[in-house]
PDB file of C-alpha atoms in Angstrom:
ATOM      1  CA  MET A   1       0.363  31.436   3.414  1.00  0.00           C
ATOM      2  CA  SER A   2       2.649  30.587   0.526  1.00  0.00           C
ATOM      3  CA  THR A   3       2.010  27.455  -1.473  1.00  0.00           C
ATOM      4  CA  PRO A   4       4.653  24.725  -0.966  1.00  0.00           C
ATOM      5  CA  THR A   5       6.741  24.217  -4.089  1.00  0.00           C
ATOM      6  CA  MET A   6       7.455  20.762  -5.457  1.00  0.00           C
ATOM      7  CA  THR A   7      10.943  21.057  -3.978  1.00  0.00           C
ATOM      8  CA  HIS A   8       9.422  21.675  -0.544  1.00  0.00           C
ATOM      9  CA  ARG A   9       7.070  18.744  -0.984  1.00  0.00           C
ATOM     10  CA  LEU A  10       9.802  16.358  -2.071  1.00  0.00           C
ATOM     11  CA  ALA A  11      12.002  17.421   0.835  1.00  0.00           C
ATOM     12  CA  ALA A  12       9.127  16.672   3.222  1.00  0.00           C
ATOM     13  CA  GLU A  13       8.562  13.242   1.688  1.00  0.00           C
ATOM     14  CA  PHE A  14      12.272  12.414   1.850  1.00  0.00           C
ATOM     15  CA  ILE A  15      12.594  13.390   5.519  1.00  0.00           C
ATOM     16  CA  GLY A  16       9.319  11.762   6.511  1.00  0.00           C
ATOM     17  CA  THR A  17      10.219   8.439   4.872  1.00  0.00           C
ATOM     18  CA  PHE A  18      13.730   8.599   6.322  1.00  0.00           C
ATOM     19  CA  TRP A  19      12.221   9.106   9.771  1.00  0.00           C
ATOM     20  CA  LEU A  20       9.755   6.244   9.318  1.00  0.00           C
ATOM     21  CA  VAL A  21      12.495   3.754   8.437  1.00  0.00           C
ATOM     22  CA  LEU A  22      14.950   5.028  11.039  1.00  0.00           C
ATOM     23  CA  GLY A  23      12.358   5.098  13.815  1.00  0.00           C
ATOM     24  CA  GLY A  24      10.445   1.954  12.929  1.00  0.00           C
ATOM     25  CA  CYS A  25      13.122  -0.377  11.614  1.00  0.00           C
ATOM     26  CA  GLY A  26      15.676   1.152  13.965  1.00  0.00           C
ATOM     27  CA  SER A  27      13.554   0.226  16.985  1.00  0.00           C
ATOM     28  CA  ALA A  28      13.375  -3.352  15.694  1.00  0.00           C
ATOM     29  CA  VAL A  29      17.135  -3.564  15.124  1.00  0.00           C
ATOM     30  CA  PHE A  30      18.339  -1.831  18.287  1.00  0.00           C
ATOM     31  CA  ALA A  31      15.661  -2.276  20.925  1.00  0.00           C
ATOM     32  CA  ALA A  32      13.344  -5.207  20.180  1.00  0.00           C
ATOM     33  CA  LYS A  33      15.506  -7.871  21.876  1.00  0.00           C
ATOM     34  CA  PHE A  34      17.914  -5.880  24.027  1.00  0.00           C
ATOM     35  CA  LEU A  35      19.448  -7.818  26.933  1.00  0.00           C
ATOM     36  CA  ALA A  36      20.972  -6.210  30.014  1.00  0.00           C
ATOM     37  CA  GLY A  37      24.315  -7.368  31.400  1.00  0.00           C
ATOM     38  CA  ASP A  38      22.612  -9.720  33.847  1.00  0.00           C
ATOM     39  CA  GLY A  39      20.624 -11.351  31.051  1.00  0.00           C
ATOM     40  CA  VAL A  40      17.384  -9.554  31.882  1.00  0.00           C
ATOM     41  CA  SER A  41      15.455  -8.554  28.760  1.00  0.00           C
ATOM     42  CA  LEU A  42      14.889  -4.825  28.389  1.00  0.00           C
ATOM     43  CA  GLY A  43      13.660  -5.160  24.813  1.00  0.00           C
ATOM     44  CA  ILE A  44      10.506  -3.482  23.597  1.00  0.00           C
ATOM     45  CA  GLY A  45       9.254  -6.533  21.674  1.00  0.00           C
ATOM     46  CA  PHE A  46       6.547  -6.558  19.018  1.00  0.00           C
ATOM     47  CA  LEU A  47       4.398  -4.040  20.906  1.00  0.00           C
ATOM     48  CA  GLY A  48       7.207  -1.514  21.146  1.00  0.00           C
ATOM     49  CA  VAL A  49       8.148  -1.868  17.482  1.00  0.00           C
ATOM     50  CA  ALA A  50       4.512  -1.470  16.449  1.00  0.00           C
ATOM     51  CA  LEU A  51       4.248   1.707  18.524  1.00  0.00           C
ATOM     52  CA  ALA A  52       7.494   3.019  17.047  1.00  0.00           C
ATOM     53  CA  PHE A  53       6.175   2.690  13.492  1.00  0.00           C
ATOM     54  CA  GLY A  54       2.903   4.334  14.479  1.00  0.00           C
ATOM     55  CA  LEU A  55       4.677   7.196  16.211  1.00  0.00           C
ATOM     56  CA  THR A  56       6.931   7.905  13.240  1.00  0.00           C
ATOM     57  CA  VAL A  57       3.902   8.314  10.977  1.00  0.00           C
ATOM     58  CA  LEU A  58       1.919  10.264  13.576  1.00  0.00           C
ATOM     59  CA  THR A  59       4.740  12.757  14.128  1.00  0.00           C
ATOM     60  CA  GLY A  60       5.611  12.898  10.437  1.00  0.00           C
ATOM     61  CA  VAL A  61       2.041  13.644   9.377  1.00  0.00           C
ATOM     62  CA  TYR A  62       1.717  16.486  11.866  1.00  0.00           C
ATOM     63  CA  ALA A  63       5.136  17.892  10.944  1.00  0.00           C
ATOM     64  CA  PHE A  64       4.954  17.579   7.153  1.00  0.00           C
ATOM     65  CA  GLY A  65       1.350  16.819   6.215  1.00  0.00           C
ATOM     66  CA  THR A  66       0.526  20.406   5.298  1.00  0.00           C
ATOM     67  CA  ILE A  67       3.580  20.537   3.036  1.00  0.00           C
ATOM     68  CA  SER A  68       3.463  17.290   1.061  1.00  0.00           C
ATOM     69  CA  GLY A  69       0.365  15.466   2.287  1.00  0.00           C
ATOM     70  CA  GLY A  70       2.518  13.274   4.551  1.00  0.00           C
ATOM     71  CA  HIS A  71       2.572  10.135   2.408  1.00  0.00           C
ATOM     72  CA  PHE A  72       6.046   8.654   3.151  1.00  0.00           C
ATOM     73  CA  ASN A  73       4.930   5.575   1.230  1.00  0.00           C
ATOM     74  CA  PRO A  74       4.591   4.880  -2.523  1.00  0.00           C
ATOM     75  CA  ALA A  75       1.375   2.945  -1.896  1.00  0.00           C
ATOM     76  CA  VAL A  76      -0.194   5.942  -0.149  1.00  0.00           C
ATOM     77  CA  THR A  77       0.811   8.200  -3.030  1.00  0.00           C
ATOM     78  CA  LEU A  78      -0.780   5.832  -5.562  1.00  0.00           C
ATOM     79  CA  GLY A  79      -3.991   5.546  -3.562  1.00  0.00           C
ATOM     80  CA  ALA A  80      -4.152   9.310  -3.104  1.00  0.00           C
ATOM     81  CA  ALA A  81      -3.713   9.883  -6.838  1.00  0.00           C
ATOM     82  CA  LEU A  82      -6.480   7.410  -7.696  1.00  0.00           C
ATOM     83  CA  ALA A  83      -8.750   9.115  -5.167  1.00  0.00           C
ATOM     84  CA  LYS A  84      -7.868  12.502  -6.706  1.00  0.00           C
ATOM     85  CA  ARG A  85      -6.150  13.798  -3.591  1.00  0.00           C
ATOM     86  CA  VAL A  86      -2.840  14.500  -5.333  1.00  0.00           C
ATOM     87  CA  GLU A  87      -1.979  15.207  -8.954  1.00  0.00           C
ATOM     88  CA  TRP A  88      -0.630  12.348 -11.077  1.00  0.00           C
ATOM     89  CA  SER A  89       2.431  14.360 -12.067  1.00  0.00           C
ATOM     90  CA  ALA A  90       3.618  14.148  -8.448  1.00  0.00           C
ATOM     91  CA  VAL A  91       3.491  10.347  -8.209  1.00  0.00           C
ATOM     92  CA  LEU A  92       6.848   9.457  -9.769  1.00  0.00           C
ATOM     93  CA  PRO A  93       8.816  12.256  -8.022  1.00  0.00           C
ATOM     94  CA  TYR A  94       7.240  11.252  -4.705  1.00  0.00           C
ATOM     95  CA  TRP A  95       8.138   7.597  -5.282  1.00  0.00           C
ATOM     96  CA  ILE A  96      11.752   8.453  -6.097  1.00  0.00           C
ATOM     97  CA  VAL A  97      12.377  10.542  -2.973  1.00  0.00           C
ATOM     98  CA  GLN A  98      10.472   8.094  -0.775  1.00  0.00           C
ATOM     99  CA  VAL A  99      12.703   5.229  -1.884  1.00  0.00           C
ATOM    100  CA  ILE A 100      15.827   7.361  -1.460  1.00  0.00           C
ATOM    101  CA  GLY A 101      14.647   8.469   1.987  1.00  0.00           C
ATOM    102  CA  GLY A 102      13.973   4.876   3.002  1.00  0.00           C
ATOM    103  CA  PHE A 103      17.395   3.801   1.775  1.00  0.00           C
ATOM    104  CA  ALA A 104      19.012   6.657   3.709  1.00  0.00           C
ATOM    105  CA  GLY A 105      17.223   5.504   6.858  1.00  0.00           C
ATOM    106  CA  GLY A 106      18.456   1.955   6.270  1.00  0.00           C
ATOM    107  CA  ALA A 107      21.998   3.229   5.730  1.00  0.00           C
ATOM    108  CA  ILE A 108      21.984   5.094   9.058  1.00  0.00           C
ATOM    109  CA  ILE A 109      20.705   1.981  10.863  1.00  0.00           C
ATOM    110  CA  TYR A 110      23.446  -0.068   9.207  1.00  0.00           C
ATOM    111  CA  ALA A 111      26.139   2.473  10.126  1.00  0.00           C
ATOM    112  CA  ILE A 112      25.087   2.630  13.784  1.00  0.00           C
ATOM    113  CA  ALA A 113      24.495  -1.114  14.214  1.00  0.00           C
ATOM    114  CA  SER A 114      27.898  -1.881  12.711  1.00  0.00           C
ATOM    115  CA  GLY A 115      29.403  -0.280  15.804  1.00  0.00           C
ATOM    116  CA  ALA A 116      28.204  -3.159  17.973  1.00  0.00           C
ATOM    117  CA  PRO A 117      30.585  -6.095  18.492  1.00  0.00           C
ATOM    118  CA  ASP A 118      29.910  -9.193  16.374  1.00  0.00           C
ATOM    119  CA  TRP A 119      26.872  -7.647  14.683  1.00  0.00           C
ATOM    120  CA  SER A 120      26.076  -8.663  11.116  1.00  0.00           C
ATOM    121  CA  PRO A 121      23.422  -7.081   8.879  1.00  0.00           C
ATOM    122  CA  THR A 122      22.533 -10.448   7.335  1.00  0.00           C
ATOM    123  CA  GLY A 123      19.041 -11.246   8.548  1.00  0.00           C
ATOM    124  CA  ASN A 124      19.196  -8.462  11.155  1.00  0.00           C
ATOM    125  CA  MET A 125      17.858  -5.346   9.395  1.00  0.00           C
ATOM    126  CA  ALA A 126      14.113  -5.827  10.066  1.00  0.00           C
ATOM    127  CA  ALA A 127      13.531  -6.862   6.456  1.00  0.00           C
ATOM    128  CA  ASN A 128      10.221  -8.210   5.219  1.00  0.00           C
ATOM    129  CA  GLY A 129       9.830 -11.748   3.967  1.00  0.00           C
ATOM    130  CA  TYR A 130       7.709 -14.799   3.302  1.00  0.00           C
ATOM    131  CA  GLY A 131       8.350 -18.518   3.680  1.00  0.00           C
ATOM    132  CA  VAL A 132      11.595 -19.142   5.546  1.00  0.00           C
ATOM    133  CA  HIS A 133      12.117 -15.370   5.771  1.00  0.00           C
ATOM    134  CA  SER A 134       8.773 -14.749   7.468  1.00  0.00           C
ATOM    135  CA  PRO A 135       9.127 -14.409  11.278  1.00  0.00           C
ATOM    136  CA  GLY A 136       6.405 -17.035  11.693  1.00  0.00           C
ATOM    137  CA  GLY A 137       7.193 -19.043   8.571  1.00  0.00           C
ATOM    138  CA  TYR A 138       4.023 -17.892   6.774  1.00  0.00           C
ATOM    139  CA  SER A 139       3.553 -18.825   3.125  1.00  0.00           C
ATOM    140  CA  ILE A 140       3.772 -16.482   0.162  1.00  0.00           C
ATOM    141  CA  TRP A 141      -0.028 -16.508  -0.188  1.00  0.00           C
ATOM    142  CA  ALA A 142      -0.592 -15.714   3.481  1.00  0.00           C
ATOM    143  CA  VAL A 143       1.817 -12.783   3.246  1.00  0.00           C
ATOM    144  CA  LEU A 144       0.322 -11.575  -0.046  1.00  0.00           C
ATOM    145  CA  ILE A 145      -3.220 -11.556   1.357  1.00  0.00           C
ATOM    146  CA  THR A 146      -2.076  -9.872   4.574  1.00  0.00           C
ATOM    147  CA  GLU A 147      -0.207  -7.082   2.807  1.00  0.00           C
ATOM    148  CA  VAL A 148      -3.006  -6.383   0.294  1.00  0.00           C
ATOM    149  CA  VAL A 149      -5.777  -6.319   2.906  1.00  0.00           C
ATOM    150  CA  LEU A 150      -3.910  -4.298   5.509  1.00  0.00           C
ATOM    151  CA  THR A 151      -2.728  -1.737   2.959  1.00  0.00           C
ATOM    152  CA  PHE A 152      -6.309  -1.470   1.688  1.00  0.00           C
ATOM    153  CA  ILE A 153      -7.555  -0.713   5.217  1.00  0.00           C
ATOM    154  CA  PHE A 154      -4.655   1.676   5.839  1.00  0.00           C
ATOM    155  CA  LEU A 155      -5.569   3.696   2.750  1.00  0.00           C
ATOM    156  CA  LEU A 156      -9.254   3.786   3.658  1.00  0.00           C
ATOM    157  CA  VAL A 157      -8.334   5.242   7.054  1.00  0.00           C
ATOM    158  CA  ILE A 158      -5.976   7.770   5.459  1.00  0.00           C
ATOM    159  CA  LEU A 159      -8.552   8.872   2.882  1.00  0.00           C
ATOM    160  CA  GLY A 160     -11.320   8.963   5.454  1.00  0.00           C
ATOM    161  CA  SER A 161      -9.417  10.887   8.121  1.00  0.00           C
ATOM    162  CA  THR A 162      -8.229  13.487   5.574  1.00  0.00           C
ATOM    163  CA  ASP A 163     -11.636  13.847   3.905  1.00  0.00           C
ATOM    164  CA  ASP A 164     -13.222  17.321   3.884  1.00  0.00           C
ATOM    165  CA  ARG A 165     -15.987  15.875   6.061  1.00  0.00           C
ATOM    166  CA  ALA A 166     -13.679  14.469   8.758  1.00  0.00           C
ATOM    167  CA  PRO A 167     -12.954  16.321  12.025  1.00  0.00           C
ATOM    168  CA  LYS A 168      -9.965  18.590  11.518  1.00  0.00           C
ATOM    169  CA  GLY A 169      -6.681  17.970  13.288  1.00  0.00           C
ATOM    170  CA  PHE A 170      -7.084  14.274  14.061  1.00  0.00           C
ATOM    171  CA  ALA A 171      -5.789  12.672  10.847  1.00  0.00           C
ATOM    172  CA  GLY A 172      -2.260  12.113  12.151  1.00  0.00           C
ATOM    173  CA  LEU A 173      -3.571  10.379  15.257  1.00  0.00           C
ATOM    174  CA  ALA A 174      -5.896   8.092  13.293  1.00  0.00           C
ATOM    175  CA  ILE A 175      -3.223   7.222  10.733  1.00  0.00           C
ATOM    176  CA  GLY A 176      -0.516   6.577  13.330  1.00  0.00           C
ATOM    177  CA  LEU A 177      -2.746   4.360  15.481  1.00  0.00           C
ATOM    178  CA  THR A 178      -3.879   2.419  12.424  1.00  0.00           C
ATOM    179  CA  LEU A 179      -0.281   1.715  11.432  1.00  0.00           C
ATOM    180  CA  THR A 180       0.388   0.582  15.004  1.00  0.00           C
ATOM    181  CA  LEU A 181      -2.520  -1.869  14.843  1.00  0.00           C
ATOM    182  CA  ILE A 182      -1.393  -3.094  11.426  1.00  0.00           C
ATOM    183  CA  HIS A 183       2.016  -3.946  12.892  1.00  0.00           C
ATOM    184  CA  LEU A 184       0.473  -5.695  15.880  1.00  0.00           C
ATOM    185  CA  ILE A 185      -1.384  -7.933  13.436  1.00  0.00           C
ATOM    186  CA  SER A 186       1.322  -8.645  10.908  1.00  0.00           C
ATOM    187  CA  ILE A 187       4.823  -8.458  12.390  1.00  0.00           C
ATOM    188  CA  PRO A 188       4.777 -12.240  12.942  1.00  0.00           C
ATOM    189  CA  ILE A 189       3.467 -12.783   9.405  1.00  0.00           C
ATOM    190  CA  SER A 190       5.664 -10.620   7.166  1.00  0.00           C
ATOM    191  CA  ASN A 191       7.527  -8.293   9.540  1.00  0.00           C
ATOM    192  CA  THR A 192       4.970  -5.791   8.199  1.00  0.00           C
ATOM    193  CA  SER A 193       5.575  -3.764   5.092  1.00  0.00           C
ATOM    194  CA  VAL A 194       2.453  -2.013   3.706  1.00  0.00           C
ATOM    195  CA  ASN A 195       5.118   0.351   2.389  1.00  0.00           C
ATOM    196  CA  PRO A 196       7.451  -0.448  -0.537  1.00  0.00           C
ATOM    197  CA  ALA A 197       9.918   2.288   0.446  1.00  0.00           C
ATOM    198  CA  ARG A 198      10.259   0.858   3.953  1.00  0.00           C
ATOM    199  CA  SER A 199      10.883  -2.611   2.513  1.00  0.00           C
ATOM    200  CA  THR A 200      13.410  -1.405  -0.066  1.00  0.00           C
ATOM    201  CA  GLY A 201      15.238   0.767   2.449  1.00  0.00           C
ATOM    202  CA  VAL A 202      16.548  -2.183   4.456  1.00  0.00           C
ATOM    203  CA  ALA A 203      16.381  -5.159   2.057  1.00  0.00           C
ATOM    204  CA  LEU A 204      19.719  -4.584   0.316  1.00  0.00           C
ATOM    205  CA  PHE A 205      21.541  -4.224   3.645  1.00  0.00           C
ATOM    206  CA  ASN A 206      19.773  -7.261   5.093  1.00  0.00           C
ATOM    207  CA  ALA A 207      20.504  -9.603   2.132  1.00  0.00           C
ATOM    208  CA  ASP A 208      19.592 -13.179   3.208  1.00  0.00           C
ATOM    209  CA  GLY A 209      16.891 -13.459   0.525  1.00  0.00           C
ATOM    210  CA  ALA A 210      15.235 -10.095   1.228  1.00  0.00           C
ATOM    211  CA  PRO A 211      16.154  -8.437  -2.117  1.00  0.00           C
ATOM    212  CA  SER A 212      14.723 -11.338  -4.148  1.00  0.00           C
ATOM    213  CA  GLN A 213      11.427 -11.113  -2.251  1.00  0.00           C
ATOM    214  CA  LEU A 214      11.036  -7.346  -2.638  1.00  0.00           C
ATOM    215  CA  TRP A 215       8.682  -7.767  -5.607  1.00  0.00           C
ATOM    216  CA  LEU A 216       5.890  -8.942  -3.277  1.00  0.00           C
ATOM    217  CA  PHE A 217       6.352  -5.986  -0.945  1.00  0.00           C
ATOM    218  CA  TRP A 218       5.928  -3.650  -3.894  1.00  0.00           C
ATOM    219  CA  LEU A 219       3.112  -5.518  -5.604  1.00  0.00           C
ATOM    220  CA  ALA A 220       0.860  -6.241  -2.615  1.00  0.00           C
ATOM    221  CA  PRO A 221       0.842  -2.743  -1.044  1.00  0.00           C
ATOM    222  CA  LEU A 222       0.326  -1.081  -4.430  1.00  0.00           C
ATOM    223  CA  VAL A 223      -2.582  -3.410  -5.226  1.00  0.00           C
ATOM    224  CA  GLY A 224      -4.204  -2.823  -1.834  1.00  0.00           C
ATOM    225  CA  ALA A 225      -3.745   0.934  -2.121  1.00  0.00           C
ATOM    226  CA  ALA A 226      -5.087   1.016  -5.678  1.00  0.00           C
ATOM    227  CA  ILE A 227      -8.238  -0.834  -4.665  1.00  0.00           C
ATOM    228  CA  ALA A 228      -8.797   1.595  -1.792  1.00  0.00           C
ATOM    229  CA  GLY A 229      -8.099   4.644  -3.956  1.00  0.00           C
ATOM    230  CA  VAL A 230     -10.756   3.563  -6.449  1.00  0.00           C
ATOM    231  CA  ALA A 231     -13.209   2.219  -3.870  1.00  0.00           C
ATOM    232  CA  TYR A 232     -13.264   5.128  -1.415  1.00  0.00           C
ATOM    233  CA  PRO A 233     -14.996   7.685  -3.679  1.00  0.00           C
ATOM    234  CA  LEU A 234     -17.412   5.011  -4.916  1.00  0.00           C
ATOM    235  CA  LEU A 235     -18.328   3.854  -1.426  1.00  0.00           C
ATOM    236  CA  PHE A 236     -18.427   7.165   0.408  1.00  0.00           C
ATOM    237  CA  GLY A 237     -18.646   9.917  -2.205  1.00  0.00           C
ATOM    238  CA  VAL A 238     -16.148  12.691  -2.703  1.00  0.00           C
ATOM    239  CA  ALA A 239     -16.233  16.456  -2.360  1.00  0.00           C
ATOM    240  CA  GLU A 240     -12.733  17.242  -3.613  1.00  0.00           C
ATOM    241  CA  GLU A 241     -11.643  18.257  -7.075  1.00  0.00           C
ATOM    242  CA  LEU A 242      -8.401  16.933  -8.544  1.00  0.00           C
ATOM    243  CA  ALA A 243      -5.679  18.427  -6.390  1.00  0.00           C
ATOM    244  CA  ASP A 244      -2.975  20.601  -7.838  1.00  0.00           C
ATOM    245  CA  ARG A 245      -1.276  20.257  -4.467  1.00  0.00           C
ATOM    246  CA  PRO A 246      -2.089  18.854  -0.998  1.00  0.00           C
ATOM    247  CA  VAL A 247      -5.152  20.455   0.600  1.00  0.00           C
ATOM    248  CA  ARG A 248      -4.314  22.449   3.700  1.00  0.00           C
ATOM    249  CA  ASP A 249      -6.483  22.568   6.814  1.00  0.00           C
ATOM    250  CA  ASP A 250      -6.773  26.367   6.693  1.00  0.00           C
ATOM    251  CA  GLU A 251      -8.083  26.157   3.140  1.00  0.00           C
ATOM    252  CA  LEU A 252     -10.627  23.538   4.142  1.00  0.00           C
ATOM    253  CA  ASP A 253     -11.856  25.810   6.936  1.00  0.00           C
ATOM    254  CA  ALA A 254     -12.300  28.647   4.435  1.00  0.00           C
ATOM    255  CA  ARG A 255     -14.557  26.639   2.128  1.00  0.00           C
TER     256      ARG A 255
END
């Protein structure tokens, strides 16, 4: 098989991040609190939104993981680089297309939602927040701890499920279910980020304080991912060399 070029990899990261924001944030905007004409709630609620985020990552990893590694998240890219799963020269290009992909997903949500009568994007774009902008009114420190810890666990699962020693073919399932569980824990706390591109993609459309709070939803996931990227090889050992590109399953089988 031919080796994916950087252009191929960046295209995969753009589409995967676009899909994550459209599917995850879109489910929150369009379906979380949907009311039928008779007032009966047909909304999917927190559980449905959590599943939507998990499914976007699960499907994205299986579709694009062998091309780009299936990061769709600047924090994942940083953790992977620190764990020597991707080359450092790919980090900045990945971050750029991930943010652009997230913004494109937010723009599509905005364009579709604007077609509903009396809809306003202010406070209605599934943005992340703390304090008065937290769904449950959680403090900045509660949100900071939540985002660092959950991103740390997310990266450990990603690194573990894609390790040479892990069963082949199950990484997407493990990663998607972990993201689902993360959302079940933290939607009431921060509306769940663990992904700076996801946060950035909707914050500017949402306004209502979301842009000014973006710094936390960059800082906390990157810190959590960095800790995991350094800790994983120290805790569990490592068999990989520094990657020149994402490791493919067929190559692992040939080793």
